[in-house]
Coordinates of C-alpha atoms in Angstrom, one line a residue:
M28 CA -0.2 -0.2 -0.1
K29 CA 3.0 2.7 1.2
K30 CA 4.9 1.2 -2.4
R31 CA 1.7 2.3 -4.5
S32 CA 1.6 5.5 -2.6
I33 CA 5.2 6.2 -3.6
I34 CA 5.0 4.7 -6.7
S35 CA 1.9 6.7 -7.2
L36 CA 3.3 9.7 -5.9
I37 CA 6.7 9.7 -8.5
V38 CA 4.9 9.2 -10.9
F39 CA 3.1 12.1 -9.8
A40 CA 6.3 13.8 -9.6
G41 CA 7.3 13.3 -12.7
I42 CA 3.7 14.2 -14.9
L43 CA 4.0 17.0 -12.9
A44 CA 7.8 17.7 -13.7
A45 CA 6.6 16.2 -17.6
C46 CA 3.5 19.2 -17.1
G47 CA 6.7 21.8 -16.1
D48 CA 8.9 21.0 -18.7
Q49 CA 6.3 21.4 -21.3
E50 CA 4.7 24.7 -19.1
A51 CA 9.0 25.8 -19.5
E52 CA 8.7 25.4 -23.0
S53 CA 5.7 26.9 -23.6
L54 CA 6.4 30.0 -21.9
S55 CA 9.6 30.2 -24.0
A56 CA 7.7 29.6 -26.7
T57 CA 5.4 32.5 -25.6
N58 CA 7.9 34.1 -25.2
Y59 CA 9.8 33.5 -28.4
E60 CA 7.1 34.5 -29.8
S61 CA 5.9 37.1 -28.3
K62 CA 9.8 39.0 -28.9
I63 CA 8.9 38.1 -33.0
F64 CA 5.7 40.0 -32.4
A65 CA 7.2 42.5 -30.2
T66 CA 9.7 42.7 -33.6
D67 CA 7.6 42.9 -36.1
Q68 CA 5.3 45.0 -34.3
K69 CA 8.0 47.4 -34.0
E70 CA 8.8 46.8 -38.0
S71 CA 6.0 47.8 -39.5
L72 CA 5.7 50.6 -36.9
D73 CA 9.7 52.0 -37.8
L74 CA 7.5 51.6 -41.8
Q75 CA 4.5 52.8 -40.9
E76 CA 6.3 55.8 -39.5
T77 CA 8.8 56.2 -42.3
E78 CA 5.8 55.7 -44.9
D79 CA 3.6 58.8 -42.7
E80 CA 6.3 60.8 -43.2
E81 CA 7.6 60.1 -47.1
E82 CA 4.0 60.8 -46.9
E83 CA 4.4 64.2 -45.1
N84 CA 6.5 65.1 -47.6
K85 CA 5.0 64.5 -50.5
E86 CA 2.7 66.3 -49.0
E87 CA 4.5 69.9 -48.5
S88 CA 6.1 69.6 -51.5
N89 CA 2.7 69.6 -53.2
E90 CA 1.9 72.3 -50.7
A91 CA 4.6 74.0 -52.2
T92 CA 4.5 73.2 -55.2
E93 CA 0.5 74.6 -55.2
V94 CA 1.9 77.8 -53.4
E95 CA 4.5 78.6 -56.0
S96 CA 2.5 78.2 -58.1
T97 CA -0.6 79.9 -56.9
Q98 CA 2.3 83.1 -56.1
E99 CA 3.5 83.2 -59.6
T100 CA -0.6 82.9 -60.7
E101 CA -1.1 85.0 -57.7
E102 CA 2.2 87.6 -60.0
N103 CA 0.5 86.7 -63.4
V104 CA -2.3 87.9 -62.6
A105 CA -1.1 91.3 -61.2
T106 CA 1.7 91.7 -63.9
K107 CA -1.7 91.6 -66.8
K108 CA -3.4 94.1 -64.0
E109 CA -0.8 97.0 -63.9
V110 CA -0.8 96.2 -68.2
K111 CA -4.2 96.5 -68.3
E112 CA -4.1 99.4 -65.5
E113 CA -1.1 101.4 -67.6
P114 CA -3.1 102.6 -70.3
E115 CA -6.0 103.9 -67.2
E116 CA -2.7 105.5 -65.3
N117 CA -2.2 107.4 -68.6
S118 CA -5.0 108.6 -70.3
T119 CA -5.3 109.4 -65.1
S120 CA -1.9 110.8 -66.2
E121 CA -2.9 113.0 -69.8
A122 CA -5.9 114.6 -67.3
V123 CA -4.4 115.5 -64.3
E124 CA -1.9 117.4 -67.5
K125 CA -4.1 118.5 -69.4
E126 CA -6.7 120.0 -66.2
S127 CA -2.8 121.0 -64.7
E128 CA -2.5 123.0 -68.8
A129 CA -6.4 124.2 -68.5
E130 CA -5.6 125.7 -64.7
E131 CA -2.3 127.2 -65.7
E132 CA -3.8 129.0 -68.4
I133 CA -6.0 130.4 -66.0
E134 CA -4.1 131.4 -63.7
S135 CA -2.0 133.3 -66.8
K136 CA -5.3 134.7 -67.7
E137 CA -6.4 135.9 -64.5
E138 CA -2.9 136.8 -63.1
P139 CA -1.6 140.6 -65.0
E140 CA 1.0 140.3 -67.5
P141 CA 4.7 141.9 -65.7
E142 CA 5.4 145.5 -66.9
S143 CA 8.4 144.6 -69.2
E144 CA 11.0 147.4 -69.2
P145 CA 10.9 150.4 -71.6
E146 CA 13.5 149.4 -73.9
P147 CA 16.9 151.7 -74.3
E148 CA 16.2 154.6 -76.2
P149 CA 18.9 154.4 -79.7
E150 CA 21.7 156.4 -79.1
Q151 CA 20.0 159.4 -81.2
K152 CA 22.7 160.9 -83.7
P153 CA 23.5 164.3 -83.9
T154 CA 21.5 166.6 -86.6
Y155 CA 23.9 167.9 -89.3
E156 CA 23.6 171.5 -90.5
T157 CA 24.3 172.5 -93.5
I158 CA 25.8 175.8 -95.5
H159 CA 26.7 175.9 -98.5
H160 CA 29.3 179.0 -99.6
T161 CA 29.8 181.2 -102.2
R162 CA 31.1 180.0 -105.4
G163 CA 31.8 182.6 -106.8
A164 CA 31.7 184.2 -110.1
L165 CA 34.8 181.8 -111.9
T166 CA 32.9 178.4 -110.8
V167 CA 32.7 175.9 -114.1
D168 CA 31.1 172.4 -113.7
G169 CA 31.8 170.4 -116.6
S170 CA 33.7 167.1 -117.8
T171 CA 36.9 166.9 -118.9
G172 CA 36.9 169.1 -122.6
S173 CA 33.6 170.9 -122.1
T174 CA 33.3 174.3 -123.6
V175 CA 30.7 176.0 -120.6
Q176 CA 29.8 179.8 -120.5
T177 CA 29.4 181.8 -118.1
D178 CA 27.7 185.1 -116.7
A179 CA 31.6 186.3 -116.4
G180 CA 32.9 184.6 -120.1
T181 CA 33.7 181.9 -122.0
F182 CA 35.2 178.6 -120.6
T183 CA 36.7 175.6 -120.8
V184 CA 37.2 172.8 -118.9
E185 CA 41.1 170.9 -119.6
A186 CA 41.1 168.5 -117.1
S187 CA 39.0 167.6 -114.7
L188 CA 38.2 164.5 -111.1
K189 CA 35.2 163.6 -108.9
N190 CA 35.6 162.3 -105.5
I191 CA 39.1 161.7 -105.9
Q192 CA 40.0 161.1 -101.6
T193 CA 38.9 162.2 -97.1
L194 CA 40.4 163.1 -95.3
Q195 CA 40.6 163.2 -91.7
S196 CA 42.1 165.0 -88.8
G197 CA 40.7 164.9 -85.1
P198 CA 37.0 165.9 -85.0
V199 CA 37.6 167.4 -88.8
Q200 CA 36.8 165.2 -92.1
V201 CA 37.4 166.9 -96.1
Q202 CA 35.8 165.4 -98.6
I203 CA 37.8 166.7 -101.6
K204 CA 35.3 166.3 -104.2
S205 CA 36.3 167.3 -107.7
A206 CA 39.0 169.5 -109.1
S207 CA 39.2 170.6 -112.1
K208 CA 42.1 172.5 -114.6
I209 CA 40.5 175.3 -116.0
S210 CA 41.0 178.2 -118.7
G211 CA 39.3 180.8 -120.7
E212 CA 38.4 184.6 -121.9
I213 CA 36.8 186.7 -119.3
T214 CA 34.5 189.1 -120.8
E215 CA 32.4 190.7 -118.0
P216 CA 34.3 194.2 -117.7
S217 CA 35.1 194.6 -113.7
L218 CA 36.3 191.1 -113.7
A219 CA 38.3 191.0 -116.3
G220 CA 39.8 194.7 -115.2
V221 CA 41.0 192.3 -111.6
A222 CA 42.0 189.0 -112.9
G223 CA 43.3 189.7 -117.4
E224 CA 40.7 187.9 -120.4
N225 CA 42.7 185.5 -120.3
V226 CA 43.5 182.8 -116.8
G227 CA 44.4 179.8 -116.3
Y228 CA 43.5 178.3 -112.6
I229 CA 42.1 175.3 -110.9
Q230 CA 38.8 174.9 -109.4
L231 CA 38.6 172.6 -106.0
D232 CA 35.4 171.5 -104.3
A233 CA 35.4 170.3 -101.3
I234 CA 33.4 169.6 -97.5
V235 CA 34.5 170.3 -94.9
T236 CA 32.7 167.8 -91.6
N237 CA 32.6 169.1 -88.0
S238 CA 32.2 166.1 -86.1
S239 CA 32.5 167.8 -82.4
E240 CA 30.1 169.2 -80.6
D241 CA 32.4 171.7 -79.6
S242 CA 33.1 174.7 -82.0
V243 CA 36.4 174.0 -85.0
L244 CA 38.2 176.5 -85.7
F245 CA 39.7 175.0 -89.2
Y246 CA 40.6 177.6 -91.9
L247 CA 40.4 175.0 -95.4
D248 CA 41.4 178.6 -97.3
N249 CA 45.2 177.9 -95.9
T250 CA 45.8 174.6 -98.0
R251 CA 48.4 175.6 -100.7
L252 CA 48.8 173.7 -103.6
D253 CA 52.0 172.6 -104.8
S254 CA 53.1 171.4 -107.9
G255 CA 56.5 171.2 -109.5
S256 CA 58.6 173.9 -107.8
Q257 CA 55.3 176.3 -107.6
S258 CA 53.3 176.7 -104.7
F259 CA 49.8 178.2 -105.4
Y260 CA 47.0 179.5 -102.6
A261 CA 43.6 180.2 -102.6
N262 CA 42.8 183.4 -104.4
E263 CA 41.1 185.5 -101.7
M264 CA 39.0 187.9 -104.6
F265 CA 37.5 184.8 -106.1
S266 CA 36.9 181.9 -103.7
G267 CA 34.1 183.2 -102.5
S268 CA 33.5 185.2 -100.2
G269 CA 37.2 185.4 -99.5
R270 CA 39.4 184.2 -96.1
G271 CA 36.8 183.3 -93.5
Y272 CA 36.1 180.0 -94.2
G273 CA 37.5 178.9 -90.7
D274 CA 34.8 179.0 -88.2
L275 CA 33.1 175.8 -87.9
Q276 CA 30.5 175.8 -85.8
A277 CA 29.3 171.7 -83.7
Y278 CA 27.4 169.7 -86.8
T279 CA 28.2 171.4 -88.9
E280 CA 28.7 170.5 -92.8
H281 CA 30.5 173.7 -95.2
H282 CA 30.3 173.0 -98.8
I283 CA 33.1 175.2 -100.1
T284 CA 34.8 176.3 -103.5
L285 CA 38.1 177.9 -103.8
F286 CA 40.0 178.8 -106.7
Y287 CA 44.2 178.9 -107.4
M288 CA 45.0 181.4 -110.2
M289 CA 47.8 180.5 -112.6
D290 CA 49.7 183.4 -112.8
G291 CA 52.3 183.2 -114.8
V292 CA 52.0 179.3 -115.2
N293 CA 50.2 178.0 -118.2
V294 CA 47.7 175.5 -116.9
G295 CA 47.9 172.8 -119.3
D296 CA 51.6 172.1 -118.1
I297 CA 50.3 171.3 -114.4
Y298 CA 49.5 167.8 -114.1
S299 CA 50.7 166.3 -110.3
I300 CA 49.0 168.1 -107.4
Y301 CA 50.2 167.8 -103.4
G302 CA 48.7 169.6 -101.2
L303 CA 48.7 170.8 -97.3
T304 CA 45.8 171.8 -95.0
D305 CA 46.6 173.1 -91.4
A306 CA 45.2 171.0 -88.3
P307 CA 42.4 172.0 -86.5
T308 CA 42.4 173.7 -82.7
D309 CA 39.8 174.2 -80.5
Q310 CA 37.7 177.6 -80.6
A311 CA 37.7 177.7 -76.9
S312 CA 40.8 176.6 -75.5
G313 CA 43.6 177.2 -78.8
A314 CA 44.4 173.2 -77.9
T315 CA 45.4 171.1 -81.6
L316 CA 43.1 168.5 -82.6
G317 CA 44.6 167.3 -84.9
D318 CA 47.5 167.0 -87.1
P319 CA 47.6 168.4 -90.9
M320 CA 46.2 167.2 -93.8
K321 CA 48.1 165.5 -97.0
F322 CA 46.9 164.6 -99.7
Q323 CA 48.1 164.6 -103.1
F324 CA 46.1 163.2 -107.2
S325 CA 47.6 163.6 -110.9
F326 CA 45.8 165.1 -113.5
T327 CA 47.1 162.8 -116.1
G328 CA 44.8 160.5 -117.9
A329 CA 41.2 162.6 -117.2

């Protein structure tokens, strides 16, 4: 009975041991499976996370692309809008300019024009008084070779020069208008008794101008003519009213005729003439205003 009990115990113990080993193996297998499951679960989670991250990156990329596309679209729209709005701006600018011009025009009409400064009056040139002195009884006007009948007698123009020369000394200007060699017969008794019946002379016509505002003394009738070794002076009796042409008032023009009688000289033998005047002087102070004037001319070819 005790044997059976012991055997039963041993068998029970073996069964328990077997059950324990089996349970241990079952537990070990369970743990292994748990580990495998956990590993698979982790790998699955990791894979899921990777896929999620890729999905998120893709979504972010898509969003960025959409944002860029949206920005480009907005920029294009803005550009088109600007292009469309430019004419409006131009038209607006033109309207503003026209309005501004209209306002300026109104202001210019409303505002009185500034008074213009008076223009300076042009400098007035002095007015010259022209004085024609008596020419004298022996005056003959004609061209070379002409014969002229006057109250004094009959005369022939041997040679005549016109517009010969213009001289200047200080404020005095002398224009030698003409010089003529004349020969003739005096028929007027009073003149013939003084000059003789047959005469020869040089007639000198000149214009003397005083451009000064003061009176000047200048005696044209003191002018000496030289020809060769001969010197000639103006005849006081036949030269108009004689000596006294020298008082030249301010701004005056004097027309004077002088006669140089060729006593003892054939007028036909006179060719070259050299002339010398006095120097002009101030009438009030007597100060010299210039130099004596020299001139020359020739009847050759006249």
